[in-house]
JSON list of C-alpha atoms in Angstrom, two decimals:
[
{"chain": "A", "resi": 1017, "resn": "TYR", "atom": "CA", "xyz": [-67.49, -4.74, 18.31]},
{"chain": "A", "resi": 1018, "resn": "GLY", "atom": "CA", "xyz": [-69.41, -2.24, 20.11]},
{"chain": "A", "resi": 1019, "resn": "GLU", "atom": "CA", "xyz": [-72.06, -2.48, 22.49]},
{"chain": "A", "resi": 1020, "resn": "ASP", "atom": "CA", "xyz": [-74.44, 0.26, 23.08]},
{"chain": "A", "resi": 1021, "resn": "THR", "atom": "CA", "xyz": [-77.05, -0.96, 26.22]},
{"chain": "A", "resi": 1022, "resn": "LEU", "atom": "CA", "xyz": [-77.93, 2.16, 26.76]},
{"chain": "A", "resi": 1023, "resn": "SER", "atom": "CA", "xyz": [-79.86, 3.08, 22.64]},
{"chain": "A", "resi": 1024, "resn": "ARG", "atom": "CA", "xyz": [-77.81, 6.24, 23.42]},
{"chain": "A", "resi": 1025, "resn": "ARG", "atom": "CA", "xyz": [-74.99, 5.16, 19.97]},
{"chain": "A", "resi": 1026, "resn": "VAL", "atom": "CA", "xyz": [-72.51, 5.33, 23.20]},
{"chain": "A", "resi": 1027, "resn": "TYR", "atom": "CA", "xyz": [-70.47, 1.92, 22.52]},
{"chain": "A", "resi": 1028, "resn": "THR", "atom": "CA", "xyz": [-68.70, 0.12, 25.12]},
{"chain": "A", "resi": 1029, "resn": "LEU", "atom": "CA", "xyz": [-65.87, -1.19, 22.02]},
{"chain": "A", "resi": 1030, "resn": "LYS", "atom": "CA", "xyz": [-64.70, -5.12, 22.88]},
{"chain": "A", "resi": 1031, "resn": "ILE", "atom": "CA", "xyz": [-61.73, -7.34, 21.27]},
{"chain": "A", "resi": 1032, "resn": "LYS", "atom": "CA", "xyz": [-61.55, -10.73, 20.51]},
{"chain": "A", "resi": 1033, "resn": "ASP", "atom": "CA", "xyz": [-59.00, -12.99, 19.16]},
{"chain": "A", "resi": 1034, "resn": "LEU", "atom": "CA", "xyz": [-61.17, -13.57, 16.01]},
{"chain": "A", "resi": 1035, "resn": "THR", "atom": "CA", "xyz": [-58.14, -17.09, 15.99]},
{"chain": "A", "resi": 1036, "resn": "THR", "atom": "CA", "xyz": [-58.44, -17.70, 19.61]},
{"chain": "A", "resi": 1037, "resn": "GLY", "atom": "CA", "xyz": [-62.49, -16.95, 19.72]},
{"chain": "A", "resi": 1038, "resn": "ASN", "atom": "CA", "xyz": [-61.23, -15.14, 23.30]},
{"chain": "A", "resi": 1039, "resn": "TYR", "atom": "CA", "xyz": [-61.68, -11.72, 24.22]},
{"chain": "A", "resi": 1040, "resn": "LEU", "atom": "CA", "xyz": [-59.24, -10.15, 24.98]},
{"chain": "A", "resi": 1041, "resn": "GLN", "atom": "CA", "xyz": [-59.31, -7.73, 28.32]},
{"chain": "A", "resi": 1042, "resn": "ASP", "atom": "CA", "xyz": [-59.61, -4.60, 26.72]},
{"chain": "A", "resi": 1043, "resn": "GLU", "atom": "CA", "xyz": [-62.58, -2.72, 26.68]},
{"chain": "A", "resi": 1044, "resn": "ILE", "atom": "CA", "xyz": [-62.92, 1.15, 25.98]},
{"chain": "A", "resi": 1045, "resn": "GLU", "atom": "CA", "xyz": [-66.02, 3.13, 28.17]},
{"chain": "A", "resi": 1046, "resn": "GLY", "atom": "CA", "xyz": [-67.80, 5.74, 26.07]},
{"chain": "A", "resi": 1047, "resn": "ALA", "atom": "CA", "xyz": [-66.79, 5.46, 22.36]},
{"chain": "A", "resi": 1048, "resn": "SER", "atom": "CA", "xyz": [-68.52, 5.57, 18.64]},
{"chain": "A", "resi": 1049, "resn": "SER", "atom": "CA", "xyz": [-68.88, 2.98, 16.60]},
{"chain": "A", "resi": 1050, "resn": "ALA", "atom": "CA", "xyz": [-66.47, 3.72, 14.51]},
{"chain": "A", "resi": 1051, "resn": "VAL", "atom": "CA", "xyz": [-62.57, 2.38, 14.93]},
{"chain": "A", "resi": 1052, "resn": "ALA", "atom": "CA", "xyz": [-59.22, 2.43, 12.61]},
{"chain": "A", "resi": 1053, "resn": "TRP", "atom": "CA", "xyz": [-56.55, 0.05, 13.33]},
{"chain": "A", "resi": 1054, "resn": "GLN", "atom": "CA", "xyz": [-52.81, 0.22, 13.20]},
{"chain": "A", "resi": 1055, "resn": "ASN", "atom": "CA", "xyz": [-51.42, -1.63, 10.78]},
{"chain": "A", "resi": 1056, "resn": "ASP", "atom": "CA", "xyz": [-49.33, -3.31, 13.28]},
{"chain": "A", "resi": 1057, "resn": "ASN", "atom": "CA", "xyz": [-52.28, -4.43, 14.69]},
{"chain": "A", "resi": 1058, "resn": "ASN", "atom": "CA", "xyz": [-51.30, -3.57, 17.92]},
{"chain": "A", "resi": 1059, "resn": "ALA", "atom": "CA", "xyz": [-53.08, -0.71, 18.94]},
{"chain": "A", "resi": 1060, "resn": "PHE", "atom": "CA", "xyz": [-56.52, 1.30, 17.34]},
{"chain": "A", "resi": 1061, "resn": "TYR", "atom": "CA", "xyz": [-57.87, 4.79, 17.24]},
{"chain": "A", "resi": 1062, "resn": "TYR", "atom": "CA", "xyz": [-61.58, 5.28, 18.29]},
{"chain": "A", "resi": 1063, "resn": "ILE", "atom": "CA", "xyz": [-63.32, 8.68, 19.29]},
{"chain": "A", "resi": 1064, "resn": "LYS", "atom": "CA", "xyz": [-65.01, 9.36, 22.34]},
{"chain": "A", "resi": 1065, "resn": "THR", "atom": "CA", "xyz": [-68.11, 11.04, 22.12]},
{"chain": "A", "resi": 1066, "resn": "ASP", "atom": "CA", "xyz": [-69.49, 13.61, 24.55]},
{"chain": "A", "resi": 1067, "resn": "PRO", "atom": "CA", "xyz": [-71.76, 12.87, 27.43]},
{"chain": "A", "resi": 1068, "resn": "GLN", "atom": "CA", "xyz": [-73.50, 15.42, 27.11]},
{"chain": "A", "resi": 1069, "resn": "THR", "atom": "CA", "xyz": [-73.99, 15.71, 23.39]},
{"chain": "A", "resi": 1070, "resn": "LEU", "atom": "CA", "xyz": [-73.29, 12.84, 22.38]},
{"chain": "A", "resi": 1071, "resn": "LEU", "atom": "CA", "xyz": [-71.03, 13.73, 19.50]},
{"chain": "A", "resi": 1072, "resn": "GLY", "atom": "CA", "xyz": [-68.05, 12.64, 18.95]},
{"chain": "A", "resi": 1073, "resn": "TYR", "atom": "CA", "xyz": [-64.80, 15.11, 20.23]},
{"chain": "A", "resi": 1074, "resn": "GLN", "atom": "CA", "xyz": [-61.94, 13.62, 20.18]},
{"chain": "A", "resi": 1075, "resn": "VAL", "atom": "CA", "xyz": [-59.32, 10.96, 19.14]},
{"chain": "A", "resi": 1076, "resn": "TYR", "atom": "CA", "xyz": [-57.15, 8.26, 21.10]},
{"chain": "A", "resi": 1077, "resn": "ARG", "atom": "CA", "xyz": [-55.58, 5.40, 20.26]},
{"chain": "A", "resi": 1078, "resn": "HIS", "atom": "CA", "xyz": [-54.98, 2.30, 22.44]},
{"chain": "A", "resi": 1079, "resn": "VAL", "atom": "CA", "xyz": [-52.40, -0.15, 22.24]},
{"chain": "A", "resi": 1080, "resn": "LEU", "atom": "CA", "xyz": [-53.80, -3.73, 23.52]},
{"chain": "A", "resi": 1081, "resn": "GLY", "atom": "CA", "xyz": [-53.09, -4.70, 26.72]},
{"chain": "A", "resi": 1082, "resn": "THR", "atom": "CA", "xyz": [-52.51, -1.34, 28.16]},
{"chain": "A", "resi": 1083, "resn": "PRO", "atom": "CA", "xyz": [-56.00, 1.10, 30.51]},
{"chain": "A", "resi": 1084, "resn": "GLN", "atom": "CA", "xyz": [-58.17, 2.74, 29.37]},
{"chain": "A", "resi": 1085, "resn": "SER", "atom": "CA", "xyz": [-56.50, 5.45, 31.11]},
{"chain": "A", "resi": 1086, "resn": "SER", "atom": "CA", "xyz": [-53.34, 5.53, 29.68]},
{"chain": "A", "resi": 1087, "resn": "ASP", "atom": "CA", "xyz": [-54.70, 6.01, 25.79]},
{"chain": "A", "resi": 1088, "resn": "GLU", "atom": "CA", "xyz": [-52.81, 8.64, 24.23]},
{"chain": "A", "resi": 1089, "resn": "LEU", "atom": "CA", "xyz": [-55.04, 11.20, 23.19]},
{"chain": "A", "resi": 1090, "resn": "ILE", "atom": "CA", "xyz": [-54.25, 12.51, 19.39]},
{"chain": "A", "resi": 1091, "resn": "PHE", "atom": "CA", "xyz": [-56.71, 15.10, 17.85]},
{"chain": "A", "resi": 1092, "resn": "GLU", "atom": "CA", "xyz": [-59.93, 16.93, 20.45]},
{"chain": "A", "resi": 1093, "resn": "GLU", "atom": "CA", "xyz": [-62.28, 19.03, 18.78]},
{"chain": "A", "resi": 1094, "resn": "THR", "atom": "CA", "xyz": [-62.71, 22.33, 20.36]},
{"chain": "A", "resi": 1095, "resn": "ASP", "atom": "CA", "xyz": [-65.20, 24.49, 18.46]},
{"chain": "A", "resi": 1096, "resn": "SER", "atom": "CA", "xyz": [-69.20, 22.98, 19.68]},
{"chain": "A", "resi": 1097, "resn": "ALA", "atom": "CA", "xyz": [-69.60, 23.93, 16.06]},
{"chain": "A", "resi": 1098, "resn": "TYR", "atom": "CA", "xyz": [-67.94, 21.04, 14.92]},
{"chain": "A", "resi": 1099, "resn": "TYR", "atom": "CA", "xyz": [-67.59, 17.35, 15.41]},
{"chain": "A", "resi": 1100, "resn": "THR", "atom": "CA", "xyz": [-65.49, 14.04, 14.77]}
]
């Protein structure tokens, strides 16, 4: 789920194991609310928001159990007239 503590639609994504009720250590900062899980449930895709415009401009792939700094950039919108 996403937690927005500033009311700016910029979320910290948190992952909860629904079978155990425990939270995973994975937390994604600066994301939009859109998430798409990979079919094997070991990774998901998320949209990073621009801190100035608050629009989504980058799509990343996060593998569970790895730090956000190692996430793979999948797509970046470089034209400011558009956003993801």
